[in-house]
């Protein structure tokens, strides 16, 4: 960013103002979560690639171009949620560039409404990993290896806490780390301190409690303690770290992708279709299992930290679909 020295009183003033401009850009970039920014970047790159192949201009994108792109996505079998993300990405990029982007323009709104009426808006969610699934997976994961201890701790803490995948993998041991949050071991269980999350973009902080389990083999607190002790975790280190082929814990944080690969691999070994499993399956499985066990909807909502009850209901719909079903009164 070049700024005229005469206007701002010399090179020192210019340097300071350029530094402020860079910091302002950093703050603007932090307005959305890192995962959201990465998703938008991917969605916009896909759009610009399509524009390059078809001869349309990506910036600023004409409403007709966007409508045709949505049609392209629909005919290619993409889901409505993918199209919604594409629109959100285009709107964000245009705002950042100071360009207008009107999603209510008929060429966009009418096309998208027609697509949704034609292909539907139902989402094919991943399979919730319920308590029985978790037990089956733990039966596969050994407690005799360091990697096994880590994976057991990851599965149990992920299931019991109902954290989002990025939150779980971003946890540190102690508050001096640089992750999304940290854990604190208490007499009641594990207290998860989240510095920033999807529903707390301004970093006000959130607390999530994980109670001690009734059974030693499935207690998330004992599993985390066993992993921390075996891996000699130090204050500030990532909670879940890589384990090398020699069975030693490294310093690097275990990646989201590695965690999902582990879940799929263990699920497959336990007889669960790996293609229907994702990092979100532990979180949705918590909600499903809790609902089946009779936990109140508002209790589940607090644990998942949903702002809207409708979001929680979408998680537990499968578990509660037979509650009050009139089919039970037919005498069949």
Coordinates of C-alpha atoms in Angstrom, one line a residue:
X1 CA 0.0 0.0 0.0
X2 CA 1.8 3.1 -1.2
X3 CA 0.9 6.4 0.6
X4 CA 2.2 9.9 -0.5
X5 CA 4.8 11.3 2.0
X6 CA 3.7 14.9 1.4
X7 CA 0.2 14.1 2.5
X8 CA 1.2 12.4 5.7
X9 CA 4.3 14.4 6.8
X10 CA 7.3 12.3 6.0
X11 CA 8.6 8.7 5.7
X12 CA 8.1 7.8 9.4
X13 CA 4.5 8.8 9.3
X14 CA 4.0 6.8 6.0
X15 CA 5.7 3.8 7.5
X16 CA 3.5 3.9 10.6
X17 CA 0.3 4.4 8.5
X18 CA 1.3 1.5 6.2
X19 CA 1.8 -0.7 9.3
X20 CA -1.6 0.3 10.6
X21 CA -3.1 -0.5 7.2
X22 CA -1.5 -4.0 7.3
X23 CA -2.9 -4.5 10.8
X24 CA -6.3 -3.3 9.7
X25 CA -6.2 -5.8 6.9
X26 CA -5.3 -8.6 9.4
X27 CA -8.2 -7.6 11.6
X28 CA -10.6 -7.6 8.6
X29 CA -9.4 -11.1 7.7
X30 CA -10.1 -12.2 11.3
X31 CA -13.7 -11.2 11.0
X32 CA -14.6 -14.7 10.0
X33 CA -13.3 -18.0 11.3
X34 CA -10.3 -19.6 9.7
X35 CA -12.3 -22.7 8.5
X36 CA -14.9 -20.4 7.0
X37 CA -12.3 -18.4 5.2
X38 CA -10.7 -21.6 3.8
X39 CA -14.2 -22.8 2.6
X40 CA -14.9 -19.5 1.0
X41 CA -11.5 -19.5 -0.7
X42 CA -12.1 -23.0 -2.1
X43 CA -15.7 -22.1 -3.3
X44 CA -14.5 -18.9 -5.0
X45 CA -11.6 -20.7 -6.7
X46 CA -14.1 -23.2 -8.1
X47 CA -16.3 -20.4 -9.3
X48 CA -13.4 -18.6 -11.0
X49 CA -12.2 -21.8 -12.7
X50 CA -15.7 -22.3 -14.1
X51 CA -15.7 -18.7 -15.3
X52 CA -12.4 -19.3 -17.0
X53 CA -13.7 -22.3 -18.8
X54 CA -17.0 -20.6 -19.9
X55 CA -15.7 -17.1 -20.7
X56 CA -17.6 -15.2 -18.0
X57 CA -16.1 -12.6 -15.8
X58 CA -15.8 -13.5 -12.1
X59 CA -15.4 -10.0 -10.6
X60 CA -17.7 -8.4 -10.4
X61 CA -20.0 -11.3 -11.2
X62 CA -23.1 -10.4 -13.2
X63 CA -26.4 -11.8 -11.8
X64 CA -26.9 -13.8 -15.0
X65 CA -23.5 -15.4 -14.5
X66 CA -24.3 -16.4 -11.0
X67 CA -27.6 -17.9 -12.0
X68 CA -25.9 -19.9 -14.7
X69 CA -23.3 -21.1 -12.3
X70 CA -26.0 -22.3 -9.8
X71 CA -27.6 -24.1 -12.7
X72 CA -24.2 -25.7 -13.5
X73 CA -23.9 -26.9 -9.9
X74 CA -27.4 -28.3 -9.9
X75 CA -26.9 -30.3 -13.1
X76 CA -23.6 -31.5 -11.8
X77 CA -25.4 -33.1 -8.8
X78 CA -24.1 -30.6 -6.1
X79 CA -26.2 -30.2 -3.0
X80 CA -28.2 -27.1 -2.1
X81 CA -25.9 -26.6 0.9
X82 CA -22.9 -26.4 -1.6
X83 CA -24.7 -23.8 -3.6
X84 CA -25.6 -21.8 -0.4
X85 CA -21.9 -21.8 0.5
X86 CA -21.0 -20.7 -3.0
X87 CA -23.3 -17.7 -2.8
X88 CA -22.0 -16.8 0.7
X89 CA -18.4 -17.0 -0.6
X90 CA -19.3 -14.8 -3.6
X91 CA -21.0 -12.3 -1.4
X92 CA -18.1 -12.1 1.0
X93 CA -15.5 -11.7 -1.7
X94 CA -17.5 -9.0 -3.4
X95 CA -18.0 -7.1 -0.1
X96 CA -14.3 -7.3 0.6
X97 CA -13.6 -5.8 -2.9
X98 CA -16.1 -3.1 -2.4
X99 CA -18.4 -4.5 -5.1
X100 CA -22.1 -5.0 -4.8
X101 CA -23.6 -8.5 -4.8
X102 CA -27.4 -8.8 -4.7
X103 CA -28.6 -12.3 -3.9
X104 CA -32.2 -11.1 -4.3
X105 CA -31.7 -10.2 -8.0
X106 CA -34.3 -12.2 -10.0
X107 CA -31.5 -13.9 -12.1
X108 CA -30.1 -15.3 -8.8
X109 CA -33.1 -15.6 -6.5
X110 CA -35.6 -17.1 -8.9
X111 CA -33.0 -19.6 -10.3
X112 CA -32.0 -20.7 -6.8
X113 CA -35.7 -21.0 -5.7
X114 CA -36.4 -23.2 -8.7
X115 CA -33.4 -25.4 -8.0
X116 CA -34.5 -25.9 -4.4
X117 CA -38.0 -26.8 -5.5
X118 CA -36.7 -29.2 -8.1
X119 CA -34.0 -31.1 -6.2
X120 CA -35.1 -30.4 -2.6
X121 CA -33.2 -29.1 0.3
X122 CA -33.0 -32.2 2.5
X123 CA -29.4 -32.7 3.7
X124 CA -27.9 -36.2 3.7
X125 CA -26.1 -36.0 7.0
X126 CA -23.3 -38.3 8.1
X127 CA -24.0 -41.2 10.4
X128 CA -24.2 -40.2 14.0
X129 CA -21.7 -42.3 16.0
X130 CA -23.9 -43.3 19.0
X131 CA -22.8 -44.9 22.3
X132 CA -22.9 -48.5 20.9
X133 CA -20.8 -47.4 17.9
X134 CA -18.3 -45.8 20.2
X135 CA -18.0 -48.9 22.3
X136 CA -17.5 -51.0 19.2
X137 CA -14.8 -48.7 18.0
X138 CA -13.0 -48.7 21.4
X139 CA -13.0 -52.5 21.2
X140 CA -10.8 -52.1 18.1
X141 CA -8.4 -49.5 19.4
X142 CA -5.7 -51.0 21.6
X143 CA -4.7 -49.4 24.9
X144 CA -1.3 -50.9 24.7
X145 CA 0.2 -48.5 22.2
X146 CA 0.7 -44.7 22.4
X147 CA -1.3 -44.1 19.2
X148 CA -4.1 -46.3 20.6
X149 CA -4.2 -44.3 23.8
X150 CA -4.4 -41.1 21.8
X151 CA -7.1 -42.4 19.6
X152 CA -9.2 -43.7 22.5
X153 CA -8.9 -40.3 24.2
X154 CA -9.8 -38.5 21.0
X155 CA -12.9 -40.6 20.4
X156 CA -14.1 -40.5 24.0
X157 CA -13.5 -36.8 24.5
X158 CA -15.0 -35.9 21.1
X159 CA -18.1 -37.9 21.9
X160 CA -18.5 -36.8 25.5
X161 CA -17.8 -33.1 24.9
X162 CA -19.7 -32.8 21.6
X163 CA -17.1 -30.3 20.5
X164 CA -16.8 -29.4 16.8
X165 CA -13.9 -31.1 15.1
X166 CA -11.8 -27.9 14.8
X167 CA -12.4 -27.2 18.5
X168 CA -11.4 -30.7 19.5
X169 CA -8.2 -30.8 17.5
X170 CA -7.3 -27.2 18.5
X171 CA -7.2 -28.0 22.2
X172 CA -4.0 -27.5 24.2
X173 CA -2.7 -28.7 27.6
X174 CA -3.0 -25.7 29.8
X175 CA -3.9 -22.1 28.9
X176 CA -0.5 -21.0 27.6
X177 CA -0.9 -22.7 24.2
X178 CA -1.9 -21.1 20.9
X179 CA -4.9 -23.4 20.0
X180 CA -8.6 -22.8 20.1
X181 CA -8.8 -23.6 23.8
X182 CA -7.4 -25.7 26.6
X183 CA -8.5 -28.4 29.1
X184 CA -8.5 -28.3 32.9
X185 CA -8.7 -31.5 34.9
X186 CA -11.0 -31.1 37.9
X187 CA -12.5 -33.4 40.5
X188 CA -15.8 -33.5 38.5
X189 CA -14.2 -34.1 35.2
X190 CA -12.7 -32.1 32.3
X191 CA -13.4 -28.4 32.0
X192 CA -12.9 -27.3 28.4
X193 CA -12.1 -23.6 28.0
X194 CA -12.8 -22.5 24.4
X195 CA -11.0 -19.2 23.5
X196 CA -12.9 -18.9 20.2
X197 CA -15.4 -21.0 18.4
X198 CA -17.9 -20.9 15.5
X199 CA -20.6 -19.4 17.7
X200 CA -18.1 -17.1 19.5
X201 CA -16.2 -15.3 16.8
X202 CA -15.3 -12.4 19.1
X203 CA -13.5 -14.6 21.5
X204 CA -15.5 -14.0 24.6
X205 CA -14.8 -17.5 25.7
X206 CA -17.0 -20.6 26.4
X207 CA -16.9 -23.4 28.9
X208 CA -17.8 -27.0 28.2
X209 CA -18.0 -29.6 30.9
X210 CA -17.2 -33.3 30.4
X211 CA -18.3 -35.5 33.3
X212 CA -16.5 -38.6 34.5
X213 CA -17.8 -41.8 33.0
X214 CA -19.5 -44.5 35.0
X215 CA -17.3 -47.2 33.5
X216 CA -13.6 -47.3 33.5
X217 CA -13.2 -48.5 30.0
X218 CA -15.3 -45.7 28.5
X219 CA -14.5 -42.8 30.9
X220 CA -13.3 -39.8 28.8
X221 CA -11.5 -38.3 31.8
X222 CA -9.4 -41.5 32.4
X223 CA -8.7 -41.9 28.7
X224 CA -7.4 -38.3 28.4
X225 CA -5.3 -38.7 31.6
X226 CA -3.8 -42.0 30.3
X227 CA -2.9 -40.4 27.0
X228 CA -1.4 -37.3 28.6
X229 CA 0.7 -39.4 31.1
X230 CA 1.9 -41.8 28.4
X231 CA 2.8 -39.0 26.0
X232 CA 4.4 -36.8 28.7
X233 CA 2.3 -33.8 27.6
X234 CA 3.8 -30.5 28.7
X235 CA 1.9 -27.3 29.5
X236 CA 1.0 -25.4 26.3
X237 CA 1.5 -28.4 24.0
X238 CA -1.3 -29.5 21.7
X239 CA -3.5 -32.0 23.4
X240 CA -3.6 -34.4 20.5
X241 CA -0.3 -34.8 18.8
X242 CA 1.1 -37.0 16.0
X243 CA 2.8 -40.3 16.9
X244 CA 5.6 -41.4 14.7
X245 CA 6.3 -44.9 13.4
X246 CA 8.5 -45.6 16.3
X247 CA 5.6 -45.0 18.7
X248 CA 6.8 -41.7 20.0
X249 CA 4.7 -38.6 20.3
X250 CA 5.9 -35.6 18.2
X251 CA 5.5 -31.9 18.9
X252 CA 3.1 -31.3 16.0
X253 CA -0.7 -31.0 16.5
X254 CA -2.6 -33.9 14.9
X255 CA -4.4 -32.5 11.8
X256 CA -8.1 -32.5 11.3
X257 CA -7.6 -34.8 8.3
X258 CA -5.6 -37.3 10.2
X259 CA -8.3 -37.4 12.9
X260 CA -11.0 -38.0 10.3
X261 CA -9.0 -40.7 8.6
X262 CA -8.5 -42.4 12.0
X263 CA -12.3 -42.3 12.7
X264 CA -13.1 -43.8 9.3
X265 CA -10.5 -46.5 9.6
X266 CA -11.6 -47.6 13.1
X267 CA -15.3 -47.3 12.1
X268 CA -14.7 -49.6 9.2
X269 CA -12.9 -52.2 11.4
X270 CA -16.0 -52.0 13.7
X271 CA -18.4 -52.7 10.9
X272 CA -19.5 -49.1 10.3
X273 CA -19.6 -47.7 6.8
X274 CA -16.7 -45.3 6.7
X275 CA -18.2 -43.3 3.8
X276 CA -21.0 -42.2 6.2
X277 CA -18.6 -41.1 8.9
X278 CA -17.0 -37.7 9.4
X279 CA -15.5 -35.6 12.1
X280 CA -19.0 -34.3 12.9
X281 CA -20.3 -37.8 13.6
X282 CA -19.1 -37.8 17.2
X283 CA -20.8 -34.5 17.9
X284 CA -24.1 -35.5 16.2
X285 CA -23.8 -38.9 17.9
X286 CA -23.6 -37.2 21.3
X287 CA -26.9 -35.4 20.6
X288 CA -28.6 -38.5 19.3
X289 CA -27.5 -40.7 22.2
X290 CA -28.5 -38.1 24.8
X291 CA -31.9 -37.6 23.2
X292 CA -32.5 -41.4 23.1
X293 CA -31.6 -41.5 26.8
X294 CA -34.2 -38.9 27.6
X295 CA -32.0 -35.8 28.0
X296 CA -34.0 -32.5 27.7
X297 CA -33.7 -30.6 24.5
X298 CA -32.4 -27.5 26.2
X299 CA -29.7 -29.5 28.0
X300 CA -28.5 -30.9 24.7
X301 CA -28.6 -27.4 23.1
X302 CA -26.4 -26.0 25.9
X303 CA -23.9 -28.8 25.5
X304 CA -23.7 -28.3 21.7
X305 CA -23.8 -24.5 22.2
X306 CA -26.4 -23.9 19.5
X307 CA -27.9 -20.5 19.5
X308 CA -31.2 -21.7 18.0
X309 CA -33.3 -24.7 19.2
X310 CA -34.1 -25.6 15.6
X311 CA -30.5 -26.4 15.0
X312 CA -30.5 -28.8 17.9
X313 CA -33.7 -30.4 16.7
X314 CA -32.1 -31.1 13.4
X315 CA -29.5 -33.1 15.3
X316 CA -31.9 -35.1 17.4
X317 CA -34.7 -35.6 14.8
X318 CA -33.7 -39.2 14.1
X319 CA -33.6 -40.0 17.8
X320 CA -37.1 -38.6 18.5
X321 CA -38.9 -39.4 15.3
X322 CA -40.9 -42.2 17.0
X323 CA -41.9 -40.1 20.0
X324 CA -45.6 -39.5 19.9
X325 CA -45.9 -41.1 16.5
X326 CA -49.6 -41.8 15.8
X327 CA -48.6 -45.1 14.1
X328 CA -48.2 -46.6 17.5
X329 CA -52.0 -46.1 18.2
X330 CA -53.2 -48.0 15.1
X331 CA -53.3 -51.4 16.9
X332 CA -51.3 -53.1 14.2

